[in-house]
């Protein structure tokens, strides 16, 4: 596990099938959360999903190019299934507190991985 508890992500190469790829996100003091990429639409969208007992949690990411060369990144989290009520309060509390920091880390990692990225101060 990374010292900050962040997910260890692997670079996804274009031209290589990545749909249905699997991974795990470590959580301090808990079992890792296992997920899979349900759908990938390069370069515009990706959806990952976690199976829970009687429910599922999906994370939908959308990437929209902006006129100034930057990219808008949005995430939609969907909890669904027969046992949603069991998980709803925990999902709300966890993701309300952690989404802003997680999205910033994700955006920074993506920007730093882009070899064509222009320096924002230019």
mmCIF file with all atom_site columns, C-alpha atoms in Angstrom:
data_model
loop_
_atom_site.group_PDB
_atom_site.id
_atom_site.type_symbol
_atom_site.label_atom_id
_atom_site.label_alt_id
_atom_site.label_comp_id
_atom_site.label_asym_id
_atom_site.label_entity_id
_atom_site.label_seq_id
_atom_site.pdbx_PDB_ins_code
_atom_site.Cartn_x
_atom_site.Cartn_y
_atom_site.Cartn_z
_atom_site.occupancy
_atom_site.B_iso_or_equiv
_atom_site.pdbx_formal_charge
_atom_site.auth_seq_id
_atom_site.auth_comp_id
_atom_site.auth_asym_id
_atom_site.auth_atom_id
_atom_site.pdbx_PDB_model_num
ATOM 1   C CA . UNK A 1 1   ? 0.000   0.000  0.000   1.00 0.00 ? 1   UNK A CA 1
ATOM 2   C CA . UNK A 1 2   ? 1.188   3.517  -0.657  1.00 0.00 ? 2   UNK A CA 1
ATOM 3   C CA . UNK A 1 3   ? 2.021   5.484  2.510   1.00 0.00 ? 3   UNK A CA 1
ATOM 4   C CA . UNK A 1 4   ? -0.913  7.854  1.881   1.00 0.00 ? 4   UNK A CA 1
ATOM 5   C CA . UNK A 1 5   ? -3.349  4.983  1.274   1.00 0.00 ? 5   UNK A CA 1
ATOM 6   C CA . UNK A 1 6   ? -3.767  5.907  -2.385  1.00 0.00 ? 6   UNK A CA 1
ATOM 7   C CA . UNK A 1 7   ? -4.572  3.342  -5.028  1.00 0.00 ? 7   UNK A CA 1
ATOM 8   C CA . UNK A 1 8   ? -1.586  1.911  -6.852  1.00 0.00 ? 8   UNK A CA 1
ATOM 9   C CA . UNK A 1 9   ? -2.503  2.431  -10.483 1.00 0.00 ? 9   UNK A CA 1
ATOM 10  C CA . UNK A 1 10  ? -0.730  1.036  -13.507 1.00 0.00 ? 10  UNK A CA 1
ATOM 11  C CA . UNK A 1 11  ? -0.236  2.865  -16.767 1.00 0.00 ? 11  UNK A CA 1
ATOM 12  C CA . UNK A 1 12  ? -2.765  1.816  -19.383 1.00 0.00 ? 12  UNK A CA 1
ATOM 13  C CA . UNK A 1 13  ? -1.320  1.670  -22.873 1.00 0.00 ? 13  UNK A CA 1
ATOM 14  C CA . UNK A 1 14  ? -3.391  2.633  -25.889 1.00 0.00 ? 14  UNK A CA 1
ATOM 15  C CA . UNK A 1 15  ? -4.019  -0.159 -28.345 1.00 0.00 ? 15  UNK A CA 1
ATOM 16  C CA . UNK A 1 16  ? -4.117  -2.687 -25.527 1.00 0.00 ? 16  UNK A CA 1
ATOM 17  C CA . UNK A 1 17  ? -7.472  -4.035 -24.311 1.00 0.00 ? 17  UNK A CA 1
ATOM 18  C CA . UNK A 1 18  ? -8.087  -2.605 -20.846 1.00 0.00 ? 18  UNK A CA 1
ATOM 19  C CA . UNK A 1 19  ? -11.811 -3.170 -20.446 1.00 0.00 ? 19  UNK A CA 1
ATOM 20  C CA . UNK A 1 20  ? -12.482 -5.623 -17.612 1.00 0.00 ? 20  UNK A CA 1
ATOM 21  C CA . UNK A 1 21  ? -9.038  -5.019 -16.118 1.00 0.00 ? 21  UNK A CA 1
ATOM 22  C CA . UNK A 1 22  ? -9.096  -5.621 -12.367 1.00 0.00 ? 22  UNK A CA 1
ATOM 23  C CA . UNK A 1 23  ? -7.420  -4.001 -9.405  1.00 0.00 ? 23  UNK A CA 1
ATOM 24  C CA . UNK A 1 24  ? -7.730  -3.332 -5.699  1.00 0.00 ? 24  UNK A CA 1
ATOM 25  C CA . UNK A 1 25  ? -7.696  -0.187 -3.611  1.00 0.00 ? 25  UNK A CA 1
ATOM 26  C CA . UNK A 1 26  ? -6.078  -0.694 -0.199  1.00 0.00 ? 26  UNK A CA 1
ATOM 27  C CA . UNK A 1 27  ? -7.826  0.782  2.820   1.00 0.00 ? 27  UNK A CA 1
ATOM 28  C CA . UNK A 1 28  ? -6.078  1.306  6.157   1.00 0.00 ? 28  UNK A CA 1
ATOM 29  C CA . UNK A 1 29  ? -7.201  -1.354 8.646   1.00 0.00 ? 29  UNK A CA 1
ATOM 30  C CA . UNK A 1 30  ? -9.636  -2.983 6.181   1.00 0.00 ? 30  UNK A CA 1
ATOM 31  C CA . UNK A 1 31  ? -9.670  -5.489 3.373   1.00 0.00 ? 31  UNK A CA 1
ATOM 32  C CA . UNK A 1 32  ? -8.863  -3.945 -0.023  1.00 0.00 ? 32  UNK A CA 1
ATOM 33  C CA . UNK A 1 33  ? -11.773 -2.946 -2.242  1.00 0.00 ? 33  UNK A CA 1
ATOM 34  C CA . UNK A 1 34  ? -11.647 -4.927 -5.489  1.00 0.00 ? 34  UNK A CA 1
ATOM 35  C CA . UNK A 1 35  ? -12.817 -3.257 -8.697  1.00 0.00 ? 35  UNK A CA 1
ATOM 36  C CA . UNK A 1 36  ? -12.883 -3.793 -12.443 1.00 0.00 ? 36  UNK A CA 1
ATOM 37  C CA . UNK A 1 37  ? -13.060 -1.489 -15.459 1.00 0.00 ? 37  UNK A CA 1
ATOM 38  C CA . UNK A 1 38  ? -16.571 -2.021 -16.758 1.00 0.00 ? 38  UNK A CA 1
ATOM 39  C CA . UNK A 1 39  ? -16.344 0.273  -19.751 1.00 0.00 ? 39  UNK A CA 1
ATOM 40  C CA . UNK A 1 40  ? -13.665 2.384  -21.409 1.00 0.00 ? 40  UNK A CA 1
ATOM 41  C CA . UNK A 1 41  ? -14.297 4.861  -24.220 1.00 0.00 ? 41  UNK A CA 1
ATOM 42  C CA . UNK A 1 42  ? -10.915 6.454  -25.025 1.00 0.00 ? 42  UNK A CA 1
ATOM 43  C CA . UNK A 1 43  ? -10.281 9.319  -24.700 1.00 0.00 ? 43  UNK A CA 1
ATOM 44  C CA . UNK A 1 44  ? -13.637 10.482 -23.305 1.00 0.00 ? 44  UNK A CA 1
ATOM 45  C CA . UNK A 1 45  ? -14.822 8.179  -20.525 1.00 0.00 ? 45  UNK A CA 1
ATOM 46  C CA . UNK A 1 46  ? -14.201 5.228  -18.248 1.00 0.00 ? 46  UNK A CA 1
ATOM 47  C CA . UNK A 1 47  ? -16.334 3.408  -15.683 1.00 0.00 ? 47  UNK A CA 1
ATOM 48  C CA . UNK A 1 48  ? -15.056 1.185  -12.910 1.00 0.00 ? 48  UNK A CA 1
ATOM 49  C CA . UNK A 1 49  ? -17.231 -0.908 -10.630 1.00 0.00 ? 49  UNK A CA 1
ATOM 50  C CA . UNK A 1 50  ? -16.966 -2.511 -7.193  1.00 0.00 ? 50  UNK A CA 1
ATOM 51  C CA . UNK A 1 51  ? -19.188 -5.422 -6.257  1.00 0.00 ? 51  UNK A CA 1
ATOM 52  C CA . UNK A 1 52  ? -20.610 -5.359 -2.751  1.00 0.00 ? 52  UNK A CA 1
ATOM 53  C CA . UNK A 1 53  ? -22.763 -7.943 -1.006  1.00 0.00 ? 53  UNK A CA 1
ATOM 54  C CA . UNK A 1 54  ? -26.170 -7.216 -2.571  1.00 0.00 ? 54  UNK A CA 1
ATOM 55  C CA . UNK A 1 55  ? -25.131 -3.963 -4.230  1.00 0.00 ? 55  UNK A CA 1
ATOM 56  C CA . UNK A 1 56  ? -22.534 -2.380 -6.512  1.00 0.00 ? 56  UNK A CA 1
ATOM 57  C CA . UNK A 1 57  ? -20.720 0.923  -6.625  1.00 0.00 ? 57  UNK A CA 1
ATOM 58  C CA . UNK A 1 58  ? -19.708 2.434  -9.952  1.00 0.00 ? 58  UNK A CA 1
ATOM 59  C CA . UNK A 1 59  ? -17.404 5.356  -10.678 1.00 0.00 ? 59  UNK A CA 1
ATOM 60  C CA . UNK A 1 60  ? -17.978 7.100  -13.999 1.00 0.00 ? 60  UNK A CA 1
ATOM 61  C CA . UNK A 1 61  ? -15.220 9.442  -15.192 1.00 0.00 ? 61  UNK A CA 1
ATOM 62  C CA . UNK A 1 62  ? -15.691 11.880 -18.060 1.00 0.00 ? 62  UNK A CA 1
ATOM 63  C CA . UNK A 1 63  ? -12.925 13.842 -19.781 1.00 0.00 ? 63  UNK A CA 1
ATOM 64  C CA . UNK A 1 64  ? -13.795 16.930 -21.845 1.00 0.00 ? 64  UNK A CA 1
ATOM 65  C CA . UNK A 1 65  ? -11.142 18.928 -23.701 1.00 0.00 ? 65  UNK A CA 1
ATOM 66  C CA . UNK A 1 66  ? -11.362 22.677 -23.094 1.00 0.00 ? 66  UNK A CA 1
ATOM 67  C CA . UNK A 1 67  ? -10.454 25.373 -25.642 1.00 0.00 ? 67  UNK A CA 1
ATOM 68  C CA . UNK A 1 68  ? -7.385  26.442 -23.641 1.00 0.00 ? 68  UNK A CA 1
ATOM 69  C CA . UNK A 1 69  ? -5.869  22.930 -23.873 1.00 0.00 ? 69  UNK A CA 1
ATOM 70  C CA . UNK A 1 70  ? -6.841  21.845 -20.388 1.00 0.00 ? 70  UNK A CA 1
ATOM 71  C CA . UNK A 1 71  ? -9.227  18.968 -19.632 1.00 0.00 ? 71  UNK A CA 1
ATOM 72  C CA . UNK A 1 72  ? -12.327 18.990 -17.442 1.00 0.00 ? 72  UNK A CA 1
ATOM 73  C CA . UNK A 1 73  ? -12.512 15.831 -15.343 1.00 0.00 ? 73  UNK A CA 1
ATOM 74  C CA . UNK A 1 74  ? -15.811 14.865 -13.709 1.00 0.00 ? 74  UNK A CA 1
ATOM 75  C CA . UNK A 1 75  ? -16.761 11.840 -11.681 1.00 0.00 ? 75  UNK A CA 1
ATOM 76  C CA . UNK A 1 76  ? -20.186 10.397 -10.963 1.00 0.00 ? 76  UNK A CA 1
ATOM 77  C CA . UNK A 1 77  ? -20.594 7.793  -8.231  1.00 0.00 ? 77  UNK A CA 1
ATOM 78  C CA . UNK A 1 78  ? -23.586 5.455  -8.424  1.00 0.00 ? 78  UNK A CA 1
ATOM 79  C CA . UNK A 1 79  ? -24.654 3.000  -5.719  1.00 0.00 ? 79  UNK A CA 1
ATOM 80  C CA . UNK A 1 80  ? -27.241 0.474  -6.859  1.00 0.00 ? 80  UNK A CA 1
ATOM 81  C CA . UNK A 1 81  ? -28.682 -2.923 -6.013  1.00 0.00 ? 81  UNK A CA 1
ATOM 82  C CA . UNK A 1 82  ? -31.078 -4.599 -3.583  1.00 0.00 ? 82  UNK A CA 1
ATOM 83  C CA . UNK A 1 83  ? -29.122 -3.717 -0.436  1.00 0.00 ? 83  UNK A CA 1
ATOM 84  C CA . UNK A 1 84  ? -28.350 -0.037 -1.139  1.00 0.00 ? 84  UNK A CA 1
ATOM 85  C CA . UNK A 1 85  ? -29.735 0.978  2.269   1.00 0.00 ? 85  UNK A CA 1
ATOM 86  C CA . UNK A 1 86  ? -26.994 -1.000 4.037   1.00 0.00 ? 86  UNK A CA 1
ATOM 87  C CA . UNK A 1 87  ? -24.227 0.990  2.317   1.00 0.00 ? 87  UNK A CA 1
ATOM 88  C CA . UNK A 1 88  ? -25.711 4.427  1.638   1.00 0.00 ? 88  UNK A CA 1
ATOM 89  C CA . UNK A 1 89  ? -24.649 6.277  4.802   1.00 0.00 ? 89  UNK A CA 1
ATOM 90  C CA . UNK A 1 90  ? -21.106 4.870  4.713   1.00 0.00 ? 90  UNK A CA 1
ATOM 91  C CA . UNK A 1 91  ? -20.681 5.647  1.007   1.00 0.00 ? 91  UNK A CA 1
ATOM 92  C CA . UNK A 1 92  ? -21.964 9.202  1.511   1.00 0.00 ? 92  UNK A CA 1
ATOM 93  C CA . UNK A 1 93  ? -19.684 9.861  4.482   1.00 0.00 ? 93  UNK A CA 1
ATOM 94  C CA . UNK A 1 94  ? -16.593 8.328  2.899   1.00 0.00 ? 94  UNK A CA 1
ATOM 95  C CA . UNK A 1 95  ? -16.859 9.905  -0.513  1.00 0.00 ? 95  UNK A CA 1
ATOM 96  C CA . UNK A 1 96  ? -18.122 13.317 0.596   1.00 0.00 ? 96  UNK A CA 1
ATOM 97  C CA . UNK A 1 97  ? -14.990 13.679 2.721   1.00 0.00 ? 97  UNK A CA 1
ATOM 98  C CA . UNK A 1 98  ? -12.501 12.181 0.260   1.00 0.00 ? 98  UNK A CA 1
ATOM 99  C CA . UNK A 1 99  ? -13.619 12.961 -3.302  1.00 0.00 ? 99  UNK A CA 1
ATOM 100 C CA . UNK A 1 100 ? -12.098 16.467 -3.644  1.00 0.00 ? 100 UNK A CA 1
ATOM 101 C CA . UNK A 1 101 ? -8.613  15.358 -2.566  1.00 0.00 ? 101 UNK A CA 1
ATOM 102 C CA . UNK A 1 102 ? -8.828  12.139 -4.566  1.00 0.00 ? 102 UNK A CA 1
ATOM 103 C CA . UNK A 1 103 ? -9.891  13.946 -7.734  1.00 0.00 ? 103 UNK A CA 1
ATOM 104 C CA . UNK A 1 104 ? -7.034  16.442 -7.330  1.00 0.00 ? 104 UNK A CA 1
ATOM 105 C CA . UNK A 1 105 ? -4.522  13.571 -6.936  1.00 0.00 ? 105 UNK A CA 1
ATOM 106 C CA . UNK A 1 106 ? -6.006  11.824 -9.972  1.00 0.00 ? 106 UNK A CA 1
ATOM 107 C CA . UNK A 1 107 ? -5.856  14.984 -12.108 1.00 0.00 ? 107 UNK A CA 1
ATOM 108 C CA . UNK A 1 108 ? -2.272  15.709 -11.042 1.00 0.00 ? 108 UNK A CA 1
ATOM 109 C CA . UNK A 1 109 ? -1.152  12.143 -11.780 1.00 0.00 ? 109 UNK A CA 1
ATOM 110 C CA . UNK A 1 110 ? -2.767  12.276 -15.232 1.00 0.00 ? 110 UNK A CA 1
ATOM 111 C CA . UNK A 1 111 ? -1.230  15.668 -16.021 1.00 0.00 ? 111 UNK A CA 1
ATOM 112 C CA . UNK A 1 112 ? 2.229   14.530 -14.902 1.00 0.00 ? 112 UNK A CA 1
ATOM 113 C CA . UNK A 1 113 ? 1.953   11.349 -16.998 1.00 0.00 ? 113 UNK A CA 1
ATOM 114 C CA . UNK A 1 114 ? 1.309   13.339 -20.198 1.00 0.00 ? 114 UNK A CA 1
ATOM 115 C CA . UNK A 1 115 ? 4.633   13.874 -22.018 1.00 0.00 ? 115 UNK A CA 1
ATOM 116 C CA . UNK A 1 116 ? 3.012   16.585 -24.193 1.00 0.00 ? 116 UNK A CA 1
ATOM 117 C CA . UNK A 1 117 ? 1.772   18.620 -21.232 1.00 0.00 ? 117 UNK A CA 1
ATOM 118 C CA . UNK A 1 118 ? 2.561   22.297 -21.379 1.00 0.00 ? 118 UNK A CA 1
ATOM 119 C CA . UNK A 1 119 ? 3.833   23.940 -18.222 1.00 0.00 ? 119 UNK A CA 1
ATOM 120 C CA . UNK A 1 120 ? 0.843   25.783 -16.679 1.00 0.00 ? 120 UNK A CA 1
ATOM 121 C CA . UNK A 1 121 ? 3.028   28.859 -16.106 1.00 0.00 ? 121 UNK A CA 1
ATOM 122 C CA . UNK A 1 122 ? 3.836   29.185 -19.835 1.00 0.00 ? 122 UNK A CA 1
#
